[in-house]
Coordinates of C-alpha atoms in Angstrom, one line a residue:
M2 CA -100.7 -78.3 141.4
N3 CA -97.7 -76.0 142.1
K4 CA -95.3 -75.2 139.3
N5 CA -91.7 -74.3 138.9
V6 CA -91.6 -70.9 137.2
L7 CA -88.6 -69.1 135.9
V8 CA -88.5 -65.5 134.7
V9 CA -85.6 -63.9 132.8
S10 CA -84.7 -60.2 133.0
A11 CA -82.0 -58.6 130.8
H12 CA -82.3 -55.8 133.4
P13 CA -84.1 -55.6 136.7
D14 CA -87.6 -54.1 136.1
D15 CA -88.2 -56.0 132.8
E16 CA -89.9 -58.7 134.8
I17 CA -92.3 -56.4 136.5
L18 CA -93.1 -54.4 133.3
G19 CA -93.8 -57.5 131.3
A20 CA -95.0 -60.1 133.8
G21 CA -95.4 -58.5 137.2
G22 CA -99.1 -59.3 137.6
T23 CA -98.6 -62.8 136.4
L24 CA -95.7 -63.4 138.8
I25 CA -97.9 -62.1 141.6
R26 CA -100.5 -64.7 140.6
H27 CA -97.8 -67.4 140.6
R28 CA -96.7 -66.3 144.1
N29 CA -100.3 -66.4 145.4
N30 CA -100.6 -69.9 144.0
D31 CA -97.5 -71.0 146.0
D32 CA -95.6 -71.7 142.8
A33 CA -91.8 -71.6 143.1
I34 CA -90.3 -68.7 141.2
T35 CA -86.7 -68.5 140.0
W36 CA -85.3 -65.2 138.7
I37 CA -82.4 -64.8 136.3
I38 CA -80.9 -61.3 135.9
I39 CA -78.6 -61.2 133.0
T40 CA -76.8 -57.8 133.5
G41 CA -75.5 -55.8 136.4
L42 CA -74.1 -52.3 137.2
F43 CA -70.4 -51.7 137.7
K44 CA -68.1 -48.8 138.5
E45 CA -66.1 -49.6 135.5
S46 CA -69.1 -48.9 133.4
G47 CA -69.6 -45.5 135.0
F48 CA -72.1 -46.2 137.7
S49 CA -71.6 -44.8 141.2
E50 CA -71.3 -46.9 144.3
E51 CA -74.6 -45.4 145.5
R52 CA -76.4 -46.4 142.4
I53 CA -74.9 -49.9 142.5
L54 CA -76.1 -50.3 146.1
S55 CA -79.5 -48.9 145.4
R56 CA -80.0 -51.4 142.5
K57 CA -78.9 -54.3 144.8
N58 CA -81.5 -53.1 147.3
E59 CA -84.2 -52.8 144.7
I60 CA -83.6 -56.4 143.5
S61 CA -83.7 -57.7 147.1
E62 CA -87.0 -55.9 147.8
V63 CA -88.7 -57.2 144.6
A64 CA -87.5 -60.7 145.3
K65 CA -88.8 -60.5 148.9
R66 CA -92.2 -59.2 147.8
L67 CA -92.6 -61.9 145.2
D68 CA -91.3 -64.6 147.6
I69 CA -88.5 -65.5 145.1
K70 CA -86.0 -67.8 146.8
N71 CA -83.6 -68.2 144.0
V72 CA -82.1 -65.2 142.2
Y73 CA -79.2 -65.8 139.8
H74 CA -77.0 -62.8 138.9
F75 CA -75.0 -63.3 135.7
D76 CA -73.4 -59.9 136.0
F77 CA -72.8 -59.1 132.3
P78 CA -72.2 -55.4 132.0
T79 CA -75.5 -53.7 131.2
M80 CA -76.1 -52.2 127.8
S81 CA -73.3 -54.1 126.2
L82 CA -74.5 -57.6 125.3
T83 CA -73.5 -58.8 121.8
D84 CA -73.7 -62.0 119.9
S85 CA -70.2 -62.8 121.2
D86 CA -71.8 -63.3 124.6
L87 CA -74.2 -65.9 123.4
G88 CA -71.9 -68.9 124.2
P89 CA -71.2 -67.9 127.8
L90 CA -74.9 -66.9 128.3
I91 CA -76.2 -70.2 126.9
S92 CA -73.9 -72.1 129.2
K93 CA -75.0 -70.2 132.3
I94 CA -78.7 -70.4 131.4
S95 CA -78.5 -74.1 130.7
K96 CA -76.8 -74.8 134.0
V97 CA -79.7 -73.0 135.9
F98 CA -82.4 -74.7 133.8
L99 CA -80.9 -78.2 134.6
E100 CA -80.6 -77.3 138.3
V101 CA -84.1 -75.7 138.7
K102 CA -86.0 -77.7 136.1
P103 CA -88.6 -74.9 135.3
E104 CA -91.9 -75.9 133.8
V105 CA -92.8 -72.4 132.7
V106 CA -90.3 -69.9 131.4
Y107 CA -91.0 -66.1 130.8
V108 CA -88.5 -64.2 128.6
M109 CA -88.6 -60.8 127.0
N110 CA -89.6 -60.3 123.4
R111 CA -87.2 -61.5 120.7
S112 CA -87.2 -58.2 118.7
D113 CA -87.1 -55.5 121.4
A114 CA -85.3 -52.3 120.5
H115 CA -82.7 -53.0 123.2
S116 CA -79.9 -55.3 122.0
D117 CA -79.5 -56.7 125.6
H118 CA -83.1 -58.1 125.2
R119 CA -82.5 -59.6 121.8
V120 CA -79.3 -61.4 122.9
T121 CA -81.0 -62.6 126.1
F122 CA -83.9 -64.1 124.1
D123 CA -81.6 -65.9 121.7
A124 CA -79.7 -67.4 124.6
V125 CA -82.8 -68.5 126.4
A126 CA -84.4 -70.0 123.2
A127 CA -81.3 -72.1 122.8
C128 CA -82.0 -73.7 126.1
T129 CA -85.6 -74.9 125.4
K130 CA -85.0 -77.9 123.2
S131 CA -87.3 -80.7 124.5
F132 CA -84.7 -83.5 124.2
R133 CA -82.3 -81.6 126.5
Y134 CA -84.8 -79.8 128.8
P135 CA -87.9 -82.2 128.9
F136 CA -89.3 -80.5 132.0
I137 CA -90.1 -77.3 130.2
S138 CA -93.8 -77.2 129.2
E139 CA -94.3 -73.5 128.3
V140 CA -92.1 -70.7 127.0
L141 CA -93.8 -67.3 126.8
M142 CA -92.4 -63.9 125.6
Y143 CA -93.5 -60.8 127.5
E144 CA -93.6 -57.3 126.2
C145 CA -91.6 -54.6 127.9
L146 CA -92.6 -50.9 127.8
S147 CA -90.1 -48.6 126.2
E148 CA -88.5 -51.5 124.3
T149 CA -91.1 -53.7 122.6
E150 CA -93.1 -50.8 121.1
F151 CA -90.0 -49.1 119.8
A152 CA -88.8 -52.1 117.8
P153 CA -88.9 -51.6 114.0
A154 CA -92.5 -51.9 112.7
L155 CA -91.6 -54.8 110.4
P156 CA -93.9 -57.9 110.1
E157 CA -91.2 -60.2 111.4
K158 CA -90.4 -58.1 114.4
I159 CA -93.9 -57.2 115.7
F160 CA -94.9 -58.6 119.1
K161 CA -98.1 -60.7 118.4
P162 CA -99.9 -61.7 121.6
T163 CA -101.3 -65.2 121.7
C164 CA -102.1 -65.4 125.4
N165 CA -103.6 -62.9 127.9
I166 CA -103.6 -63.3 131.6
D167 CA -106.1 -61.5 133.8
I168 CA -104.2 -59.4 136.3
T169 CA -107.2 -57.3 137.5
D170 CA -106.7 -58.2 141.1
Q171 CA -103.0 -57.8 140.8
M172 CA -102.8 -54.5 139.0
E173 CA -102.2 -52.2 142.1
E174 CA -99.5 -54.5 143.5
K175 CA -97.8 -54.5 140.1
I176 CA -97.6 -50.7 140.2
E177 CA -96.3 -50.9 143.8
L178 CA -93.6 -53.3 142.7
M179 CA -92.6 -51.1 139.8
N180 CA -92.4 -48.2 142.3
V181 CA -89.5 -50.1 143.9
Y182 CA -87.5 -49.2 140.7
E183 CA -88.0 -45.5 141.4
S184 CA -85.2 -44.4 139.0
E185 CA -86.8 -46.3 136.1
L186 CA -90.1 -44.5 136.3
G187 CA -91.0 -41.2 134.8
D188 CA -94.1 -39.0 134.3
H189 CA -96.4 -39.5 131.3
P190 CA -95.7 -39.5 128.4
F191 CA -92.5 -41.3 129.4
P192 CA -93.2 -44.9 128.4
R193 CA -92.3 -46.3 131.8
S194 CA -94.9 -44.4 133.8
A195 CA -97.6 -45.7 136.1
R196 CA -100.2 -44.2 133.8
N197 CA -98.8 -46.0 130.8
I198 CA -98.3 -49.3 132.6
K199 CA -102.0 -49.2 133.5
A200 CA -103.0 -48.0 129.9
L201 CA -101.3 -51.0 128.4
A202 CA -102.9 -53.4 130.9
T203 CA -106.3 -51.7 130.2
F204 CA -105.8 -52.2 126.4
R205 CA -104.8 -55.8 126.8
G206 CA -107.7 -56.4 129.2
A207 CA -110.2 -55.0 126.7
S208 CA -109.0 -57.5 124.2
C209 CA -110.0 -60.4 126.4
G210 CA -112.9 -59.0 128.4
V211 CA -111.3 -58.2 131.7
E212 CA -110.3 -54.9 133.3
Y213 CA -106.5 -55.4 133.3
A214 CA -104.4 -58.1 131.6
E215 CA -100.8 -58.9 130.6
A216 CA -100.1 -60.2 127.1
F217 CA -97.7 -62.9 126.1
Q218 CA -96.6 -64.6 122.8
I219 CA -96.4 -68.3 123.2
I220 CA -93.2 -69.7 121.9
K221 CA -93.7 -73.3 123.0
S222 CA -96.5 -75.1 124.8
Y223 CA -96.4 -78.8 125.6
R224 CA -99.5 -80.1 127.5
F225 CA -99.0 -83.4 129.2
E226 CA -102.2 -83.7 131.2
T227 CA -104.5 -86.6 130.4
L228 CA -107.4 -85.4 128.4

């Protein structure tokens, strides 16, 4: 049975780093994927017209490859989200949720080093109450290289995987998708390198007996199927 799936990125590339292989699986299953991108690039923030255009092209290419029909751009200035943005963010996310009615929601880790990620998670979490959004059956946090592992190593902030998805057959395409974001990649030991992306997938795969996997922390899971 096909599903309505929604993935949230604070910045374009988060979704591929954390859930790229899983999104490929959803595409291959003919699931409907919706993508919310919270922040954008603007000249007022110091970005060149060339960079703004290249980012627009990157987003279009990734959406095309993943067969994403609905992409919502919220266009908050990147690297500047604060708690004062929560109200407007919650309103925008709620509107999309009520329009799209996603069954499965993927969002970045609640305690990532980047404040944009943390504010985004809080806004998404506010839009997952079952009495307001009864169509949501699962909410899963994904890890994001260069952000999740650099969060403070405190018990309440550690990403704790409770779900692994086999992406062995999707690994190479995940790397190809990440290559679309050429400016975000670097050479090892830079965290966002092809080698490190594969290393993390190898480690996660070893924990569940497959070659490559993506790990998620389940925030909510409501199963309605008849047992």
